[in-house]
Amino acid sequence: MKNIAVTVSPHRGKKYKLNKKRREALEGWAFVGVGFLLFLIFIAYPLIKNIMMAFMNYSVNPDKPSTFIGLANFKKAFFPGGAINESQKFYLSLRNTLLAVIVTVPFQWFLGMIIAIIIESLSKGKVLYRFLLYIPVISDWIVVAILFKYIFQDTRGALVNSILLSLHFISQPVSWLQNEWTGNIVIWALCIWKGIGWVMIMYTAAIQDLPKDIYEAADVDGASKRQQMWKITLPLLASRTYFIIINLIIGAFNIMLQVMLVTGGGPMGKTDVLLDYMYNKAFSSFDFGYAAALSLIMSVILIIISTVQRKITKDVEIQF
């Protein structure tokens, strides 16, 4: 019997191992790569595509090619013309959006802040009151819209009309959702009611972070609770107030579901806001290029407001 010599390679059966530095680099690039890929797909590409659409007569029909039309979509928004005169609808929706910001933001901010300060000063029931006031924030928009449509009905038996009639503030039931200004008032009331709880929670967290030794020193000096609120609490909350107001402004510009579910933009589009108007132009009229132009206009307005507010409030920020 012949002897067969078998040569075994010294490298066979051994796994190639990366050193620690290379392994950490690969893991890091893997995490960054996934995040960067998601950023490109869901943020960068839609943003660039939206900017391109704003300068085009965009068509989703493959048999009808999209054409470049320059600033025509922006001209249609700002300058009157054509049989439909879209500029009138644009300015109406812009007016309603700005009014929503002017009305809802101060009320949400002030009431939420005062309620947070009052609840924090209580000795009992803090958690219960916060929970009850936060319920509107987590409530579904459809449920809340149905609730407001019900209590603001135009009949005598509706809750709001019944209360106003019993107090002799009105002599006839008000058609709240069928009139331009009363419809806007209902939408504003819904936004304020649903947003106060969020402001309250934000200020509650900020108040609990305030340094306690300042209040102890104020107590020693004989400062009253009211004096402490005006001289200590409110100035120390200035930096948090900037963040809260910016978010409230952005939220007010994003009003859409309130209009669609409560008034539907009626009567005759008189309660339309920018997002509601933009949505209808895109998915009802299929004018995607014009809707994209409206989104860019809205973005520029938000950037300007944020920049101006930042310059106004930069000297009042207090770190602690």
mmCIF file of C-alpha atoms in Angstrom, residues 3-135:
data_model
loop_
_atom_site.group_PDB
_atom_site.id
_atom_site.type_symbol
_atom_site.label_atom_id
_atom_site.label_comp_id
_atom_site.label_asym_id
_atom_site.label_seq_id
_atom_site.Cartn_x
_atom_site.Cartn_y
_atom_site.Cartn_z
ATOM 1 C CA ASN A 3 1.708 6.104 1.476
ATOM 2 C CA ILE A 4 -0.023 9.302 0.437
ATOM 3 C CA ALA A 5 1.450 12.479 1.831
ATOM 4 C CA VAL A 6 -1.071 15.153 2.654
ATOM 5 C CA THR A 7 0.107 18.719 3.060
ATOM 6 C CA VAL A 8 -2.065 20.946 5.165
ATOM 7 C CA SER A 9 -1.826 24.667 4.624
ATOM 8 C CA PRO A 10 -1.196 26.551 7.861
ATOM 9 C CA HIS A 11 -3.827 29.143 6.851
ATOM 10 C CA ARG A 12 -6.609 26.662 6.191
ATOM 11 C CA GLY A 13 -9.400 26.739 8.787
ATOM 12 C CA LYS A 14 -8.361 30.127 10.153
ATOM 13 C CA LYS A 15 -10.828 33.017 9.945
ATOM 14 C CA TYR A 16 -9.611 36.348 8.758
ATOM 15 C CA LYS A 17 -10.026 38.806 11.590
ATOM 16 C CA LEU A 18 -10.082 42.551 11.263
ATOM 17 C CA ASN A 19 -8.206 44.505 13.804
ATOM 18 C CA LYS A 20 -10.220 46.568 16.266
ATOM 19 C CA LYS A 21 -9.631 49.881 14.523
ATOM 20 C CA ARG A 22 -10.839 48.654 11.133
ATOM 21 C CA ARG A 23 -13.849 46.908 12.645
ATOM 22 C CA GLU A 24 -14.936 50.063 14.455
ATOM 23 C CA ALA A 25 -14.468 52.078 11.265
ATOM 24 C CA LEU A 26 -16.634 49.662 9.278
ATOM 25 C CA GLU A 27 -19.338 49.667 11.943
ATOM 26 C CA GLY A 28 -19.301 53.443 12.029
ATOM 27 C CA TRP A 29 -19.562 53.755 8.241
ATOM 28 C CA ALA A 30 -22.387 51.204 8.258
ATOM 29 C CA PHE A 31 -24.444 53.277 10.686
ATOM 30 C CA VAL A 32 -23.623 56.527 8.926
ATOM 31 C CA GLY A 33 -24.276 54.985 5.526
ATOM 32 C CA VAL A 34 -27.755 53.775 6.479
ATOM 33 C CA GLY A 35 -28.654 57.162 7.932
ATOM 34 C CA PHE A 36 -27.239 59.008 4.948
ATOM 35 C CA LEU A 37 -29.131 56.728 2.550
ATOM 36 C CA LEU A 38 -32.407 57.354 4.381
ATOM 37 C CA PHE A 39 -31.651 61.094 4.350
ATOM 38 C CA LEU A 40 -31.139 61.029 0.583
ATOM 39 C CA ILE A 41 -34.310 59.016 -0.064
ATOM 40 C CA PHE A 42 -36.755 60.686 2.309
ATOM 41 C CA ILE A 43 -35.411 64.260 2.704
ATOM 42 C CA ALA A 44 -32.904 65.352 0.074
ATOM 43 C CA TYR A 45 -34.578 63.811 -2.981
ATOM 44 C CA PRO A 46 -38.139 65.021 -2.130
ATOM 45 C CA LEU A 47 -36.778 68.502 -1.360
ATOM 46 C CA ILE A 48 -34.863 68.775 -4.635
ATOM 47 C CA LYS A 49 -37.787 67.273 -6.550
ATOM 48 C CA ASN A 50 -40.182 69.783 -4.963
ATOM 49 C CA ILE A 51 -37.948 72.713 -5.968
ATOM 50 C CA MET A 52 -37.796 71.400 -9.541
ATOM 51 C CA MET A 53 -41.581 70.924 -9.665
ATOM 52 C CA ALA A 54 -42.155 74.523 -8.570
ATOM 53 C CA PHE A 55 -40.679 75.734 -11.864
ATOM 54 C CA MET A 56 -42.530 73.231 -14.047
ATOM 55 C CA ASN A 57 -45.960 72.433 -15.343
ATOM 56 C CA TYR A 58 -45.622 69.048 -13.691
ATOM 57 C CA SER A 59 -47.648 66.082 -14.850
ATOM 58 C CA VAL A 60 -47.890 62.638 -13.255
ATOM 59 C CA ASN A 61 -49.214 61.246 -16.529
ATOM 60 C CA PRO A 62 -46.355 59.482 -18.341
ATOM 61 C CA ASP A 63 -47.986 60.286 -21.687
ATOM 62 C CA LYS A 64 -47.962 64.002 -20.914
ATOM 63 C CA PRO A 65 -44.406 65.267 -20.315
ATOM 64 C CA SER A 66 -43.675 67.945 -17.750
ATOM 65 C CA THR A 67 -42.495 71.263 -19.127
ATOM 66 C CA PHE A 68 -40.333 74.007 -17.657
ATOM 67 C CA ILE A 69 -42.312 77.246 -17.189
ATOM 68 C CA GLY A 70 -39.937 79.322 -15.027
ATOM 69 C CA LEU A 71 -41.608 81.626 -12.498
ATOM 70 C CA ALA A 72 -45.125 81.172 -13.879
ATOM 71 C CA ASN A 73 -46.352 79.268 -10.808
ATOM 72 C CA PHE A 74 -45.113 82.016 -8.482
ATOM 73 C CA LYS A 75 -46.658 84.722 -10.686
ATOM 74 C CA LYS A 76 -49.971 82.872 -10.561
ATOM 75 C CA ALA A 77 -49.882 83.082 -6.760
ATOM 76 C CA PHE A 78 -48.851 86.727 -6.381
ATOM 77 C CA PHE A 79 -50.348 88.447 -9.416
ATOM 78 C CA PRO A 80 -53.997 88.329 -10.541
ATOM 79 C CA GLY A 81 -54.750 86.897 -13.931
ATOM 80 C CA GLY A 82 -56.532 84.130 -15.779
ATOM 81 C CA ALA A 83 -60.121 82.997 -15.581
ATOM 82 C CA ILE A 84 -59.806 81.447 -12.106
ATOM 83 C CA ASN A 85 -57.630 84.181 -10.526
ATOM 84 C CA GLU A 86 -55.679 81.943 -8.159
ATOM 85 C CA SER A 87 -53.951 84.914 -6.521
ATOM 86 C CA GLN A 88 -57.168 85.902 -4.780
ATOM 87 C CA LYS A 89 -57.474 82.421 -3.262
ATOM 88 C CA PHE A 90 -53.786 82.433 -2.349
ATOM 89 C CA TYR A 91 -53.989 85.771 -0.534
ATOM 90 C CA LEU A 92 -57.160 84.639 1.267
ATOM 91 C CA SER A 93 -55.504 81.440 2.478
ATOM 92 C CA LEU A 94 -52.361 83.374 3.439
ATOM 93 C CA ARG A 95 -54.472 85.870 5.401
ATOM 94 C CA ASN A 96 -56.274 83.080 7.259
ATOM 95 C CA THR A 97 -52.950 81.395 8.054
ATOM 96 C CA LEU A 98 -51.375 84.592 9.398
ATOM 97 C CA LEU A 99 -54.517 85.345 11.434
ATOM 98 C CA ALA A 100 -54.361 81.836 12.892
ATOM 99 C CA VAL A 101 -50.757 82.521 13.947
ATOM 100 C CA ILE A 102 -51.601 85.942 15.416
ATOM 101 C CA VAL A 103 -54.621 84.640 17.358
ATOM 102 C CA THR A 104 -53.667 81.135 18.467
ATOM 103 C CA VAL A 105 -49.969 81.508 19.332
ATOM 104 C CA PRO A 106 -50.332 84.239 22.020
ATOM 105 C CA PHE A 107 -53.330 82.527 23.621
ATOM 106 C CA GLN A 108 -51.679 79.093 23.693
ATOM 107 C CA TRP A 109 -48.411 80.519 24.993
ATOM 108 C CA PHE A 110 -49.877 82.758 27.709
ATOM 109 C CA LEU A 111 -52.555 80.367 28.981
ATOM 110 C CA GLY A 112 -50.196 77.380 28.921
ATOM 111 C CA MET A 113 -47.496 79.284 30.810
ATOM 112 C CA ILE A 114 -49.868 80.653 33.469
ATOM 113 C CA ILE A 115 -51.496 77.260 33.988
ATOM 114 C CA ALA A 116 -48.069 75.609 34.368
ATOM 115 C CA ILE A 117 -47.005 78.172 36.989
ATOM 116 C CA ILE A 118 -50.293 77.843 38.882
ATOM 117 C CA ILE A 119 -50.211 74.028 38.917
ATOM 118 C CA GLU A 120 -46.560 74.015 40.022
ATOM 119 C CA SER A 121 -47.477 76.214 42.979
ATOM 120 C CA LEU A 122 -50.135 73.759 44.209
ATOM 121 C CA SER A 123 -49.395 71.378 47.042
ATOM 122 C CA LYS A 124 -51.760 68.608 45.897
ATOM 123 C CA GLY A 125 -53.215 67.281 42.657
ATOM 124 C CA LYS A 126 -50.434 68.378 40.301
ATOM 125 C CA VAL A 127 -50.307 65.120 38.342
ATOM 126 C CA LEU A 128 -54.096 64.940 37.998
ATOM 127 C CA TYR A 129 -54.421 68.488 36.665
ATOM 128 C CA ARG A 130 -51.574 67.966 34.201
ATOM 129 C CA PHE A 131 -53.126 64.737 32.979
ATOM 130 C CA LEU A 132 -56.543 66.333 32.461
ATOM 131 C CA LEU A 133 -55.082 69.294 30.580
ATOM 132 C CA TYR A 134 -52.914 67.047 28.420
ATOM 133 C CA ILE A 135 -55.816 64.876 27.245
#
